[in-house]
Amino acid sequence: MDVMMEGLNVKKVYDNGQLKVTAIQNVNFKINKGELVVILGQSGAGKSTLLNLIGGMDYVTEGSLIINGKDIAKYNKRELIQFRRNNIGFVFQFYNLMPNLTAKENVELATELKRDALNPVEVLKSVGLDDKLDHFPSQLSGGEQQRVSIARAVAKNSDIILCDEPTGALDYETGKGILSLLSKQARELGKTVIIVTHNQALAEMADHLIRIKNGTISFDEYNENPKDIKDIEW
Ligand code: ADP
């Protein structure tokens, strides 16, 4: 198994002047290439903090975070920007699309700075949006907006797709469609997909399940027989 990333004693302290909040500490983990990872935990447990660190969106306070062989905890601001641009696709709960750009333009914007990016139209078609290319976000349903957001992450052609509560704003069936699309990225296309959620039911779809409690990892195991999302109910 090729190791994609490894965390060694990762700690994050938010320091807002007077108040210091230790969001995560003593976090150790290893994630292999092509895994579908689910990170489970209650609200406030530290899931988003960990995901943001992996995505190079914030600085590690202590420890190492080795991704593709490089310790990104040592990166400066410029190196982190470069890292994000080249290595990470991010899918957010509320999609974070540019409202004044069409579906196609939103994906194009993300691919402009990447030499080996995929064709935006092809990727939008692969997520089932053939007939919505020129729609603005306000003309799309929540599920469709999330598909654009997945297309945007995928079109960058990076190895890692990070998803923060990707179905949190969607109804049950639409959410299942999105999860199925994300698992396809790992199972069929070999992407390393990490999904952060508080939904226990999603544990069953994971190749690799990590639970976070009070800022530290309380459970880290592989699932030999992950279930297809269509066979999971909640
Ligand atoms: P989760 O994603 O599991 O809900 P978070 O990673 O968002 O948890 O938060 C973990 C802890 O860190 C919480 O106590 C939260 O209040 C705190 N926290 C998160 N972001 C910040 C921030 N920017 N400044 C201060 N505290 C923060």
Tab-separated table of C-alpha atoms and ligand atoms in Angstrom:
chain	number	residue	atom	x	y	z
A	1	MET	CA	0.000	0.000	0.000
A	2	ASP	CA	1.325	3.438	-0.881
A	3	VAL	CA	1.096	5.863	1.999
A	4	MET	CA	-0.536	9.126	0.941
A	5	MET	CA	-0.301	11.001	4.218
A	6	GLU	CA	0.834	10.629	7.771
A	7	GLY	CA	0.194	12.751	10.834
A	8	LEU	CA	2.703	12.628	13.702
A	9	ASN	CA	1.662	14.191	17.017
A	10	VAL	CA	-0.299	16.860	15.223
A	11	LYS	CA	-1.519	19.696	17.403
A	12	LYS	CA	-3.530	22.782	16.561
A	13	VAL	CA	-4.027	25.648	18.964
A	14	TYR	CA	-6.169	28.588	17.878
A	15	ASP	CA	-4.767	31.704	19.451
A	16	ASN	CA	-7.118	34.668	19.407
A	17	GLY	CA	-5.017	37.011	21.520
A	18	GLN	CA	-6.189	36.338	25.073
A	19	LEU	CA	-7.897	33.021	24.422
A	20	LYS	CA	-6.119	29.860	23.364
A	21	VAL	CA	-8.179	26.900	22.196
A	22	THR	CA	-6.493	23.532	21.681
A	23	ALA	CA	-8.642	22.086	18.914
A	24	ILE	CA	-6.644	18.871	18.323
A	25	GLN	CA	-3.613	17.259	19.933
A	26	ASN	CA	-1.661	13.976	19.921
A	27	VAL	CA	-3.158	13.174	16.544
A	28	ASN	CA	-1.378	10.281	14.804
A	29	PHE	CA	-2.655	8.584	11.664
A	30	LYS	CA	-1.719	7.119	8.324
A	31	ILE	CA	-3.844	7.203	5.173
A	32	ASN	CA	-3.040	5.188	2.047
A	33	LYS	CA	-3.497	6.162	-1.581
A	34	GLY	CA	-6.953	5.533	-2.986
A	35	GLU	CA	-8.677	5.061	0.353
A	36	LEU	CA	-12.179	6.242	1.091
A	37	VAL	CA	-11.743	7.596	4.610
A	38	VAL	CA	-14.578	8.672	6.888
A	39	ILE	CA	-13.693	10.881	9.847
A	40	LEU	CA	-16.507	10.714	12.392
A	41	GLY	CA	-17.065	12.829	15.450
A	42	GLN	CA	-19.488	15.080	17.252
A	43	SER	CA	-19.688	18.787	16.664
A	44	GLY	CA	-16.639	20.518	18.149
A	45	ALA	CA	-14.546	17.322	18.214
A	46	GLY	CA	-11.918	18.776	15.870
A	47	LYS	CA	-12.866	17.217	12.520
A	48	SER	CA	-12.839	20.390	10.433
A	49	THR	CA	-9.636	21.517	12.093
A	50	LEU	CA	-7.898	18.305	11.030
A	51	LEU	CA	-9.337	18.498	7.511
A	52	ASN	CA	-8.254	22.115	7.123
A	53	LEU	CA	-4.724	21.245	8.213
A	54	ILE	CA	-4.551	18.360	5.743
A	55	GLY	CA	-5.818	20.730	3.052
A	56	GLY	CA	-3.125	23.298	3.801
A	57	MET	CA	-5.727	25.903	4.756
A	58	ASP	CA	-4.220	26.568	8.170
A	59	TYR	CA	-0.927	26.160	10.021
A	60	VAL	CA	-0.061	23.172	12.200
A	61	THR	CA	0.969	24.339	15.698
A	62	GLU	CA	3.116	21.282	16.513
A	63	GLY	CA	3.950	17.952	14.932
A	64	SER	CA	4.403	16.776	11.346
A	65	LEU	CA	1.943	16.312	8.543
A	66	ILE	CA	3.610	14.418	5.760
A	67	ILE	CA	1.708	14.426	2.485
A	68	ASN	CA	3.171	12.840	-0.636
A	69	GLY	CA	6.487	12.610	1.205
A	70	LYS	CA	6.692	16.282	2.211
A	71	ASP	CA	6.103	17.723	5.674
A	72	ILE	CA	3.577	20.483	5.013
A	73	ALA	CA	3.795	21.569	8.677
A	74	LYS	CA	7.071	23.193	7.667
A	75	TYR	CA	5.602	25.109	4.732
A	76	ASN	CA	5.365	28.890	4.669
A	77	LYS	CA	2.350	30.731	3.309
A	78	ARG	CA	3.510	30.686	-0.303
A	79	GLU	CA	4.335	26.992	-0.202
A	80	LEU	CA	0.936	26.213	1.306
A	81	ILE	CA	-0.827	28.094	-1.492
A	82	GLN	CA	1.139	26.083	-4.033
A	83	PHE	CA	0.381	22.858	-2.169
A	84	ARG	CA	-3.364	23.574	-2.122
A	85	ARG	CA	-3.377	24.496	-5.772
A	86	ASN	CA	-1.590	21.331	-6.889
A	87	ASN	CA	-2.717	18.666	-4.476
A	88	ILE	CA	-6.126	19.354	-3.002
A	89	GLY	CA	-9.723	19.414	-4.173
A	90	PHE	CA	-12.108	20.670	-1.494
A	91	VAL	CA	-15.862	20.009	-1.240
A	92	PHE	CA	-17.683	22.152	1.323
A	93	GLN	CA	-21.037	21.699	3.052
A	94	PHE	CA	-22.422	24.866	1.449
A	95	TYR	CA	-20.667	24.328	-1.914
A	96	ASN	CA	-18.818	27.699	-1.954
A	97	LEU	CA	-19.475	28.367	-5.631
A	98	MET	CA	-18.993	31.819	-7.147
A	99	PRO	CA	-22.580	33.101	-7.581
A	100	ASN	CA	-21.782	35.247	-10.618
A	101	LEU	CA	-20.197	32.407	-12.585
A	102	THR	CA	-21.948	29.551	-14.407
A	103	ALA	CA	-21.342	25.906	-13.528
A	104	LYS	CA	-18.803	25.648	-16.345
A	105	GLU	CA	-17.062	28.885	-15.370
A	106	ASN	CA	-16.842	27.830	-11.719
A	107	VAL	CA	-14.980	24.688	-12.741
A	108	GLU	CA	-12.833	26.560	-15.283
A	109	LEU	CA	-11.758	29.044	-12.629
A	110	ALA	CA	-10.359	26.222	-10.487
A	111	THR	CA	-8.530	24.616	-13.391
A	112	GLU	CA	-6.952	27.744	-14.858
A	113	LEU	CA	-3.894	27.602	-12.656
A	114	LYS	CA	-3.242	23.899	-13.071
A	115	ARG	CA	-1.341	22.625	-16.094
A	116	ASP	CA	-2.622	19.028	-16.032
A	117	ALA	CA	-6.235	19.885	-15.202
A	118	LEU	CA	-9.055	17.896	-16.781
A	119	ASN	CA	-11.515	19.312	-19.274
A	120	PRO	CA	-14.216	21.138	-17.223
A	121	VAL	CA	-17.064	20.192	-19.558
A	122	GLU	CA	-16.092	16.516	-19.571
A	123	VAL	CA	-15.943	16.437	-15.785
A	124	LEU	CA	-19.283	18.228	-15.435
A	125	LYS	CA	-20.772	15.638	-17.780
A	126	SER	CA	-19.309	12.822	-15.661
A	127	VAL	CA	-21.239	14.098	-12.627
A	128	GLY	CA	-24.462	14.227	-14.634
A	129	LEU	CA	-24.653	17.935	-15.400
A	130	ASP	CA	-24.585	17.783	-19.210
A	131	ASP	CA	-27.582	20.049	-19.533
A	132	LYS	CA	-26.690	22.521	-16.754
A	133	LEU	CA	-23.305	23.808	-17.939
A	134	ASP	CA	-24.459	27.387	-18.411
A	135	HIS	CA	-26.633	27.623	-15.311
A	136	PHE	CA	-25.693	29.933	-12.458
A	137	PRO	CA	-25.648	28.477	-8.917
A	138	SER	CA	-28.978	30.171	-8.118
A	139	GLN	CA	-30.511	28.228	-11.013
A	140	LEU	CA	-29.347	24.887	-9.610
A	141	SER	CA	-30.699	22.707	-6.789
A	142	GLY	CA	-28.526	22.033	-3.716
A	143	GLY	CA	-27.584	18.594	-5.036
A	144	GLU	CA	-26.649	20.060	-8.418
A	145	GLN	CA	-24.555	22.769	-6.784
A	146	GLN	CA	-22.731	20.081	-4.836
A	147	ARG	CA	-22.132	18.203	-8.097
A	148	VAL	CA	-20.535	21.340	-9.540
A	149	SER	CA	-18.420	21.580	-6.428
A	150	ILE	CA	-17.306	17.951	-6.834
A	151	ALA	CA	-16.582	18.598	-10.509
A	152	ARG	CA	-14.486	21.587	-9.478
A	153	ALA	CA	-12.457	19.429	-7.062
A	154	VAL	CA	-12.100	16.586	-9.565
A	155	ALA	CA	-11.206	18.762	-12.561
A	156	LYS	CA	-8.093	20.010	-10.799
A	157	ASN	CA	-6.870	16.439	-11.226
A	158	SER	CA	-5.336	16.354	-7.776
A	159	ASP	CA	-4.884	13.134	-5.835
A	160	ILE	CA	-6.731	14.194	-2.705
A	161	ILE	CA	-10.377	15.190	-2.306
A	162	LEU	CA	-11.373	16.579	1.079
A	163	CYS	CA	-15.061	16.860	1.957
A	164	ASP	CA	-16.394	18.712	4.992
A	165	GLU	CA	-19.950	17.513	5.759
A	166	PRO	CA	-20.632	17.287	2.010
A	167	THR	CA	-24.237	16.163	2.460
A	168	GLY	CA	-25.030	18.298	5.506
A	169	ALA	CA	-27.254	20.654	3.537
A	170	LEU	CA	-28.906	18.045	1.310
A	171	ASP	CA	-31.972	15.843	1.610
A	172	TYR	CA	-31.575	12.100	2.109
A	173	GLU	CA	-31.722	10.814	-1.468
A	174	THR	CA	-29.704	13.706	-2.907
A	175	GLY	CA	-27.101	13.157	-0.193
A	176	LYS	CA	-26.829	9.510	-1.124
A	177	GLY	CA	-26.235	10.453	-4.770
A	178	ILE	CA	-23.417	12.775	-3.721
A	179	LEU	CA	-21.816	10.113	-1.496
A	180	SER	CA	-22.001	7.602	-4.301
A	181	LEU	CA	-20.233	10.070	-6.607
A	182	LEU	CA	-17.526	10.642	-3.993
A	183	SER	CA	-16.968	6.935	-3.391
A	184	LYS	CA	-16.614	6.473	-7.146
A	185	GLN	CA	-13.706	8.927	-7.082
A	186	ALA	CA	-11.863	6.586	-4.728
A	187	ARG	CA	-12.985	3.169	-5.937
A	188	GLU	CA	-12.872	3.766	-9.695
A	189	LEU	CA	-10.432	6.626	-10.112
A	190	GLY	CA	-7.984	5.959	-7.284
A	191	LYS	CA	-8.367	9.318	-5.550
A	192	THR	CA	-7.812	9.541	-1.822
A	193	VAL	CA	-11.175	10.780	-0.552
A	194	ILE	CA	-11.650	11.979	3.020
A	195	ILE	CA	-15.170	12.699	4.243
A	196	VAL	CA	-15.752	14.459	7.549
A	197	THR	CA	-19.188	13.882	9.069
A	198	HIS	CA	-21.154	13.486	12.288
A	199	ASN	CA	-23.415	10.908	10.575
A	200	GLN	CA	-22.620	7.518	12.171
A	201	ALA	CA	-24.253	5.632	9.311
A	202	LEU	CA	-21.482	6.662	6.929
A	203	ALA	CA	-18.998	4.561	8.936
A	204	GLU	CA	-20.177	1.555	6.937
A	205	MET	CA	-19.179	2.985	3.564
A	206	ALA	CA	-15.568	3.657	4.574
A	207	ASP	CA	-12.469	1.644	3.739
A	208	HIS	CA	-10.881	3.363	6.701
A	209	LEU	CA	-12.740	4.804	9.668
A	210	ILE	CA	-11.259	7.367	12.021
A	211	ARG	CA	-13.195	8.644	15.030
A	212	ILE	CA	-12.287	11.902	16.723
A	213	LYS	CA	-13.301	12.706	20.271
A	214	ASN	CA	-12.296	15.800	22.244
A	215	GLY	CA	-9.574	16.721	19.797
A	216	THR	CA	-7.863	13.366	19.565
A	217	ILE	CA	-8.255	10.120	17.622
A	218	SER	CA	-10.233	7.570	19.624
A	219	PHE	CA	-10.617	4.883	16.945
A	220	ASP	CA	-8.747	4.085	13.742
A	221	GLU	CA	-9.593	0.909	11.848
A	222	TYR	CA	-9.965	-0.590	8.402
A	223	ASN	CA	-13.199	-2.019	7.115
A	224	GLU	CA	-12.707	-5.176	5.048
A	225	ASN	CA	-16.223	-5.084	3.620
A	226	PRO	CA	-17.355	-1.521	3.099
A	227	LYS	CA	-21.004	-1.223	2.078
A	228	ASP	CA	-22.265	0.395	-1.079
A	229	ILE	CA	-23.919	3.680	-0.136
A	230	LYS	CA	-27.211	2.536	-1.669
A	231	ASP	CA	-27.342	-0.287	0.903
A	232	ILE	CA	-26.878	2.043	3.877
A	233	GLU	CA	-29.916	3.554	5.622
A	234	TRP	CA	-30.227	6.188	8.305
B	1	ADP	P1	-15.814	19.909	14.312
B	1	ADP	O1	-15.450	20.094	12.891
B	1	ADP	O2	-15.599	18.495	14.783
B	1	ADP	O3	-17.194	20.393	14.647
B	1	ADP	P2	-13.877	22.021	14.802
B	1	ADP	O4	-12.606	21.510	14.258
B	1	ADP	O5	-14.642	22.996	14.001
B	1	ADP	O6	-14.799	20.777	15.219
B	1	ADP	O7	-13.604	22.688	16.229
B	1	ADP	C1	-12.791	22.082	17.241
B	1	ADP	C2	-12.629	23.075	18.393
B	1	ADP	O8	-11.864	24.193	17.969
B	1	ADP	C3	-13.948	23.638	18.913
B	1	ADP	O9	-13.809	23.807	20.302
B	1	ADP	C4	-14.047	24.968	18.209
B	1	ADP	O10	-14.801	25.871	18.968
B	1	ADP	C5	-12.600	25.395	18.115
B	1	ADP	N1	-12.323	26.261	16.957
B	1	ADP	C6	-12.510	25.953	15.649
B	1	ADP	N2	-12.104	26.969	14.853
B	1	ADP	C7	-11.662	27.948	15.683
B	1	ADP	C8	-11.104	29.258	15.480
B	1	ADP	N3	-10.917	29.756	14.255
B	1	ADP	N4	-10.769	29.971	16.590
B	1	ADP	C9	-10.944	29.469	17.824
B	1	ADP	N5	-11.446	28.270	18.085
B	1	ADP	C10	-11.798	27.496	17.036
